mmCIF file of C-alpha atoms in Angstrom:
data_model
loop_
_atom_site.group_PDB
_atom_site.id
_atom_site.type_symbol
_atom_site.label_atom_id
_atom_site.label_comp_id
_atom_site.label_asym_id
_atom_site.label_seq_id
_atom_site.Cartn_x
_atom_site.Cartn_y
_atom_site.Cartn_z
ATOM 1 C CA MET A 1 23.381 5.240 -2.137
ATOM 2 C CA ARG A 2 20.237 4.081 -0.392
ATOM 3 C CA ARG A 3 16.838 5.183 -1.692
ATOM 4 C CA GLY A 4 16.089 7.178 1.460
ATOM 5 C CA ALA A 5 19.240 9.254 1.049
ATOM 6 C CA ILE A 6 18.439 9.870 -2.608
ATOM 7 C CA VAL A 7 14.932 11.051 -1.711
ATOM 8 C CA VAL A 8 16.276 13.380 0.962
ATOM 9 C CA LEU A 9 18.846 14.842 -1.413
ATOM 10 C CA SER A 10 16.164 15.469 -4.033
ATOM 11 C CA LEU A 11 14.027 17.210 -1.416
ATOM 12 C CA LEU A 12 16.935 19.384 -0.387
ATOM 13 C CA VAL A 13 17.729 20.285 -3.987
ATOM 14 C CA ALA A 14 14.111 21.287 -4.548
ATOM 15 C CA LEU A 15 14.124 23.281 -1.340
ATOM 16 C CA ALA A 16 17.340 25.040 -2.278
ATOM 17 C CA SER A 17 15.882 25.976 -5.656
ATOM 18 C CA ALA A 18 12.686 27.250 -4.081
ATOM 19 C CA HIS A 19 14.500 29.489 -1.616
ATOM 20 C CA ALA A 20 17.688 30.260 -3.583
ATOM 21 C CA ILE A 21 19.676 29.115 -0.553
ATOM 22 C CA SER A 22 23.369 29.824 -0.173
ATOM 23 C CA VAL A 23 25.441 27.159 1.550
ATOM 24 C CA GLU A 24 28.110 29.575 2.748
ATOM 25 C CA PRO A 25 29.040 28.974 6.400
ATOM 26 C CA ALA A 26 27.091 30.993 8.953
ATOM 27 C CA THR A 27 28.874 33.351 11.337
ATOM 28 C CA ASP A 28 27.714 31.303 14.323
ATOM 29 C CA PRO A 29 29.038 27.703 13.941
ATOM 30 C CA ARG A 30 25.893 26.414 15.643
ATOM 31 C CA LEU A 31 23.833 27.870 12.789
ATOM 32 C CA ASP A 32 26.054 26.593 9.968
ATOM 33 C CA PRO A 33 24.053 24.189 7.730
ATOM 34 C CA ALA A 34 27.183 22.829 6.016
ATOM 35 C CA PRO A 35 27.805 19.928 8.463
ATOM 36 C CA CYS A 36 24.183 18.844 8.105
ATOM 37 C CA LEU A 37 24.366 18.907 4.293
ATOM 38 C CA ALA A 38 27.717 17.112 4.330
ATOM 39 C CA ALA A 39 26.260 14.365 6.511
ATOM 40 C CA VAL A 40 23.338 13.952 4.102
ATOM 41 C CA ALA A 41 25.704 13.772 1.119
ATOM 42 C CA THR A 42 27.636 10.917 2.760
ATOM 43 C CA SER A 43 24.499 9.139 4.040
ATOM 44 C CA ASP A 44 25.887 9.190 7.580
ATOM 45 C CA ASP A 45 22.779 8.835 9.722
ATOM 46 C CA GLU A 46 24.554 9.417 13.032
ATOM 47 C CA LYS A 47 26.061 12.678 11.804
ATOM 48 C CA ILE A 48 22.731 13.716 10.305
ATOM 49 C CA MET A 49 21.043 13.231 13.667
ATOM 50 C CA ALA A 50 23.733 15.262 15.429
ATOM 51 C CA ALA A 51 24.372 18.055 12.922
ATOM 52 C CA CYS A 52 20.847 18.480 11.583
ATOM 53 C CA GLY A 53 19.339 17.967 15.028
ATOM 54 C CA ALA A 54 21.425 20.860 16.337
ATOM 55 C CA LEU A 55 20.003 23.153 13.655
ATOM 56 C CA ILE A 56 16.458 22.066 14.435
ATOM 57 C CA ASP A 57 16.902 22.643 18.169
ATOM 58 C CA ASN A 58 18.376 26.130 17.769
ATOM 59 C CA ASP A 59 15.687 28.830 17.788
ATOM 60 C CA LYS A 60 17.989 31.144 15.797
ATOM 61 C CA THR A 61 18.307 28.781 12.832
ATOM 62 C CA ALA A 62 17.130 30.392 9.600
ATOM 63 C CA LYS A 63 13.890 28.973 8.223
ATOM 64 C CA PRO A 64 15.421 27.515 5.016
ATOM 65 C CA ASP A 65 18.128 25.757 7.041
ATOM 66 C CA ARG A 66 15.584 24.454 9.536
ATOM 67 C CA LEU A 67 13.577 22.999 6.656
ATOM 68 C CA LYS A 68 16.627 21.251 5.213
ATOM 69 C CA ALA A 69 17.507 19.820 8.616
ATOM 70 C CA LEU A 70 13.971 18.579 9.250
ATOM 71 C CA ILE A 71 13.802 16.874 5.857
ATOM 72 C CA ALA A 72 17.172 15.220 6.437
ATOM 73 C CA ARG A 73 16.231 13.976 9.894
ATOM 74 C CA ALA A 74 12.897 12.677 8.607
ATOM 75 C CA GLY A 75 14.886 10.546 6.173
ATOM 76 C CA VAL A 76 16.873 9.031 9.036
ATOM 77 C CA PHE A 77 13.719 8.301 11.005
ATOM 78 C CA GLU A 78 12.231 6.573 7.963
ATOM 79 C CA ARG A 79 15.310 4.398 7.492
ATOM 80 C CA ARG A 80 15.108 3.460 11.160
ATOM 81 C CA ASN A 81 11.441 2.615 10.641
ATOM 82 C CA GLU A 82 10.424 5.322 13.109
ATOM 83 C CA ILE A 83 7.574 6.331 10.846
ATOM 84 C CA ASP A 84 5.662 8.486 13.336
ATOM 85 C CA ARG A 85 8.744 10.604 14.057
ATOM 86 C CA ALA A 86 9.467 10.972 10.341
ATOM 87 C CA ILE A 87 5.892 12.110 9.764
ATOM 88 C CA GLY A 88 6.249 14.543 12.670
ATOM 89 C CA ASP A 89 9.267 16.208 11.061
ATOM 90 C CA LEU A 90 7.493 16.475 7.712
ATOM 91 C CA ASP A 91 4.431 17.889 9.470
ATOM 92 C CA THR A 92 6.660 20.693 10.720
ATOM 93 C CA VAL A 93 8.181 21.154 7.261
ATOM 94 C CA LEU A 94 4.754 21.576 5.692
ATOM 95 C CA GLN A 95 3.629 23.960 8.413
ATOM 96 C CA LEU A 96 6.647 26.138 7.627
ATOM 97 C CA ALA A 97 6.530 25.680 3.846
ATOM 98 C CA PRO A 98 3.159 24.386 2.588
ATOM 99 C CA GLN A 99 4.272 24.907 -1.020
ATOM 100 C CA LEU A 100 6.661 21.916 -1.061
ATOM 101 C CA ALA A 101 5.127 19.242 -3.296
ATOM 102 C CA ASP A 102 8.057 16.887 -2.650
ATOM 103 C CA SER A 103 7.390 16.936 1.080
ATOM 104 C CA PHE A 104 3.685 16.224 0.609
ATOM 105 C CA ASN A 105 4.616 13.245 -1.568
ATOM 106 C CA ALA A 106 7.218 12.043 0.954
ATOM 107 C CA ARG A 107 4.746 12.283 3.821
ATOM 108 C CA GLY A 108 2.154 10.474 1.722
ATOM 109 C CA GLU A 109 4.583 7.596 1.239
ATOM 110 C CA LEU A 110 5.072 7.433 5.002
ATOM 111 C CA TRP A 111 1.326 7.418 5.643
ATOM 112 C CA ARG A 112 1.043 4.581 3.136
ATOM 113 C CA LYS A 113 3.761 2.594 4.919
ATOM 114 C CA LYS A 114 1.818 3.045 8.127
ATOM 115 C CA GLY A 115 -1.358 1.763 6.471
ATOM 116 C CA GLU A 116 -3.127 5.138 6.574
ATOM 117 C CA ARG A 117 -4.232 4.997 2.941
ATOM 118 C CA PRO A 118 -6.802 7.848 2.925
ATOM 119 C CA LYS A 119 -4.246 10.232 4.467
ATOM 120 C CA ALA A 120 -1.636 9.064 1.957
ATOM 121 C CA LEU A 121 -4.009 9.657 -0.953
ATOM 122 C CA GLN A 122 -4.778 13.130 0.377
ATOM 123 C CA ASP A 123 -1.067 14.010 0.508
ATOM 124 C CA PHE A 124 -0.412 12.672 -3.002
ATOM 125 C CA ALA A 125 -3.332 14.762 -4.250
ATOM 126 C CA ALA A 126 -1.943 17.839 -2.469
ATOM 127 C CA ALA A 127 1.443 17.288 -4.122
ATOM 128 C CA LEU A 128 -0.206 17.059 -7.544
ATOM 129 C CA LYS A 129 -2.226 20.195 -6.908
ATOM 130 C CA LEU A 130 1.002 22.065 -6.214
ATOM 131 C CA ASP A 131 2.883 20.412 -9.080
ATOM 132 C CA PRO A 132 0.723 18.626 -11.688
ATOM 133 C CA ALA A 133 3.902 17.318 -13.349
ATOM 134 C CA HIS A 134 5.185 15.600 -10.191
ATOM 135 C CA ALA A 135 5.860 12.109 -11.588
ATOM 136 C CA ALA A 136 6.310 10.300 -8.260
ATOM 137 C CA ALA A 137 3.165 11.792 -6.736
ATOM 138 C CA ARG A 138 1.172 10.956 -9.863
ATOM 139 C CA ALA A 139 2.372 7.335 -9.833
ATOM 140 C CA ASN A 140 1.692 7.044 -6.104
ATOM 141 C CA PHE A 141 -1.780 8.543 -6.455
ATOM 142 C CA ARG A 142 -2.748 6.225 -9.303
ATOM 143 C CA SER A 143 -1.466 3.049 -7.670
ATOM 144 C CA LEU A 144 -3.054 3.851 -4.310
ATOM 145 C CA ALA A 145 -6.371 4.847 -5.890
ATOM 146 C CA LEU A 146 -6.421 1.493 -7.713
ATOM 147 C CA GLU A 147 -5.540 -0.321 -4.484
ATOM 148 C CA LEU A 148 -8.395 1.373 -2.644
ATOM 149 C CA GLU A 149 -10.782 0.578 -5.495
ATOM 150 C CA ARG A 150 -9.839 -3.106 -5.320
ATOM 151 C CA GLN A 151 -10.176 -3.086 -1.560
ATOM 152 C CA GLY A 152 -13.649 -1.616 -1.893
ATOM 153 C CA ALA A 153 -14.606 -4.321 -4.379
ATOM 154 C CA LEU A 154 -13.359 -6.997 -1.983
ATOM 155 C CA LEU A 155 -15.316 -5.523 0.912
ATOM 156 C CA ALA A 156 -18.437 -5.605 -1.252
ATOM 157 C CA VAL A 157 -18.254 -9.400 -1.605
ATOM 158 C CA ILE A 158 -16.675 -10.487 1.667
ATOM 159 C CA ASN A 159 -18.771 -13.077 3.549
ATOM 160 C CA LYS A 160 -20.907 -13.529 0.431
ATOM 161 C CA PRO A 161 -20.967 -16.683 -1.750
ATOM 162 C CA SER A 162 -20.661 -16.862 -5.518
ATOM 163 C CA PHE A 163 -24.455 -17.030 -5.954
ATOM 164 C CA ASN A 164 -27.381 -14.809 -4.991
ATOM 165 C CA CYS A 165 -28.600 -15.826 -1.543
ATOM 166 C CA ALA A 166 -31.981 -14.208 -2.180
ATOM 167 C CA ALA A 167 -32.572 -16.791 -4.905
ATOM 168 C CA ALA A 168 -31.169 -19.768 -2.958
ATOM 169 C CA ARG A 169 -33.586 -22.707 -2.869
ATOM 170 C CA ARG A 170 -31.445 -25.734 -2.027
ATOM 171 C CA ALA A 171 -30.678 -26.576 1.599
ATOM 172 C CA ALA A 172 -26.922 -26.639 0.956
ATOM 173 C CA GLU A 173 -27.044 -23.163 -0.566
ATOM 174 C CA LYS A 174 -29.044 -21.812 2.376
ATOM 175 C CA ALA A 175 -26.506 -23.307 4.784
ATOM 176 C CA ILE A 176 -23.683 -21.625 2.868
ATOM 177 C CA CYS A 177 -25.489 -18.279 2.949
ATOM 178 C CA ALA A 178 -25.945 -18.601 6.716
ATOM 179 C CA SER A 179 -22.216 -19.095 7.361
ATOM 180 C CA PRO A 180 -19.603 -16.426 6.524
ATOM 181 C CA GLU A 181 -16.918 -19.144 6.539
ATOM 182 C CA LEU A 182 -18.793 -21.277 4.018
ATOM 183 C CA ALA A 183 -19.757 -18.243 1.941
ATOM 184 C CA ASN A 184 -16.117 -17.183 1.586
ATOM 185 C CA LEU A 185 -15.109 -20.778 0.845
ATOM 186 C CA ASP A 186 -17.755 -21.048 -1.877
ATOM 187 C CA ARG A 187 -16.559 -17.816 -3.463
ATOM 188 C CA GLU A 188 -12.944 -19.056 -3.442
ATOM 189 C CA ILE A 189 -14.018 -22.316 -5.085
ATOM 190 C CA ASP A 190 -15.911 -20.448 -7.792
ATOM 191 C CA ALA A 191 -12.981 -18.096 -8.459
ATOM 192 C CA ALA A 192 -10.448 -20.949 -8.613
ATOM 193 C CA ASN A 193 -12.716 -22.919 -10.956
ATOM 194 C CA ARG A 194 -13.070 -19.933 -13.271
ATOM 195 C CA ARG A 195 -9.294 -19.519 -13.416
ATOM 196 C CA VAL A 196 -8.543 -23.149 -14.292
ATOM 197 C CA VAL A 197 -11.329 -23.278 -16.893
ATOM 198 C CA GLU A 198 -10.233 -20.022 -18.526
ATOM 199 C CA ARG A 199 -6.614 -21.162 -18.632
ATOM 200 C CA ALA A 200 -7.570 -24.509 -20.173
ATOM 201 C CA ALA A 201 -9.825 -22.836 -22.747
ATOM 202 C CA ILE A 202 -6.855 -20.961 -24.209
ATOM 203 C CA THR A 203 -5.265 -24.131 -25.585
ATOM 204 C CA ASP A 204 -7.761 -26.972 -25.167
ATOM 205 C CA ALA A 205 -11.505 -26.404 -25.485
ATOM 206 C CA ARG A 206 -12.222 -30.066 -24.706
ATOM 207 C CA ALA A 207 -10.273 -29.898 -21.429
ATOM 208 C CA ALA A 208 -12.147 -26.738 -20.487
ATOM 209 C CA HIS A 209 -15.453 -28.525 -21.134
ATOM 210 C CA VAL A 210 -14.384 -31.435 -18.907
ATOM 211 C CA LEU A 211 -13.501 -29.009 -16.110
ATOM 212 C CA ARG A 212 -16.884 -27.291 -16.388
ATOM 213 C CA ARG A 213 -18.684 -30.640 -16.127
ATOM 214 C CA GLU A 214 -16.523 -31.539 -13.133
ATOM 215 C CA GLN A 215 -17.673 -28.389 -11.333
ATOM 216 C CA GLU A 216 -21.299 -29.076 -12.234
ATOM 217 C CA ASN A 217 -20.986 -32.612 -10.849
ATOM 218 C CA TYR A 218 -19.418 -31.300 -7.647
ATOM 219 C CA LEU A 219 -22.327 -28.886 -7.120
ATOM 220 C CA ALA A 220 -24.923 -31.551 -7.865
ATOM 221 C CA GLN A 221 -23.313 -34.069 -5.501
ATOM 222 C CA ARG A 222 -22.899 -31.431 -2.791
ATOM 223 C CA ASN A 223 -26.545 -30.426 -2.991
ATOM 224 C CA ALA A 224 -27.788 -34.025 -3.053
ATOM 225 C CA ALA A 225 -25.603 -35.225 -0.176
ATOM 226 C CA PHE A 226 -26.230 -32.294 2.151
ATOM 227 C CA GLY A 227 -28.221 -33.347 5.197
ATOM 228 C CA ARG A 228 -27.337 -37.016 4.919
ATOM 229 C CA THR A 229 -25.750 -38.769 7.884
ATOM 230 C CA GLY A 230 -21.967 -38.492 7.778
ATOM 231 C CA PHE A 231 -21.863 -35.741 5.148
ATOM 232 C CA ASP A 232 -19.442 -32.943 6.063
ATOM 233 C CA LEU A 233 -20.113 -29.827 3.993
ATOM 234 C CA VAL A 234 -17.024 -27.952 5.157
ATOM 235 C CA LYS A 235 -14.744 -30.914 4.417
ATOM 236 C CA THR A 236 -16.300 -31.427 0.990
ATOM 237 C CA MET A 237 -15.869 -27.782 0.056
ATOM 238 C CA ARG A 238 -12.272 -27.622 1.307
ATOM 239 C CA GLU A 239 -11.382 -30.753 -0.642
ATOM 240 C CA ARG A 240 -12.858 -29.206 -3.782
ATOM 241 C CA LEU A 241 -10.877 -26.000 -3.286
ATOM 242 C CA ASP A 242 -7.658 -27.932 -2.642
ATOM 243 C CA HIS A 243 -8.227 -29.918 -5.852
ATOM 244 C CA LEU A 244 -8.747 -26.759 -7.916
ATOM 245 C CA LEU A 245 -5.699 -25.050 -6.428
ATOM 246 C CA ALA A 246 -3.616 -28.129 -7.228
ATOM 247 C CA LEU A 247 -4.815 -27.960 -10.850
ATOM 248 C CA GLU A 248 -3.905 -24.288 -10.934
ATOM 249 C CA ARG A 249 -0.349 -25.035 -9.784
ATOM 250 C CA GLN A 250 0.207 -27.593 -12.561
#
């Protein structure tokens, strides 16, 4: 069974427990939730859309049955990658039953798919507030919080080189500080150099020392050659990065 169907079934089980729902057929066939539940159990998206959609569209549908139908249809929308429509159904679910931690977590996952990370984090937090033991919401909250923390760290250094521009004295360094492209390139070179040196140091201290001297020579030659006729700073820096990345792949 696909993950989406499993998630929907778990939501329906939780909903049934919360409301002590009976699945006995309703007197009016149009209000009978059994076809909707049967469609969910067999993961038949077309039948879910028809049977559960009929319950949603009927004003006389009991609230618990409407909730089940909305959750089921949201699952179909998600599998069809109609994320906005899936979120819309879960919005309605949470308006009708704001105590459903599973639905907050499910909507948070949809927000995350859409790239709306702050909204996703808010929904995961809401799920945990309702159910502190909710394992999926806790895992989602932790992973997304870490992702946002890393993103914030990246934003703090973007368009900045590996050195302090306020202390830059050499002409090459000042040129790098003045160009976001060169600043990012310098930072990538520094990061790649650190990785290859650290990896070498694990097994061969001499090799690590050679790599450090190689980087020092590159910086010295870059600084000395900058401003001379025919010297291309961008080309020199790209060649250095390509060399380091090649070493890293070895």
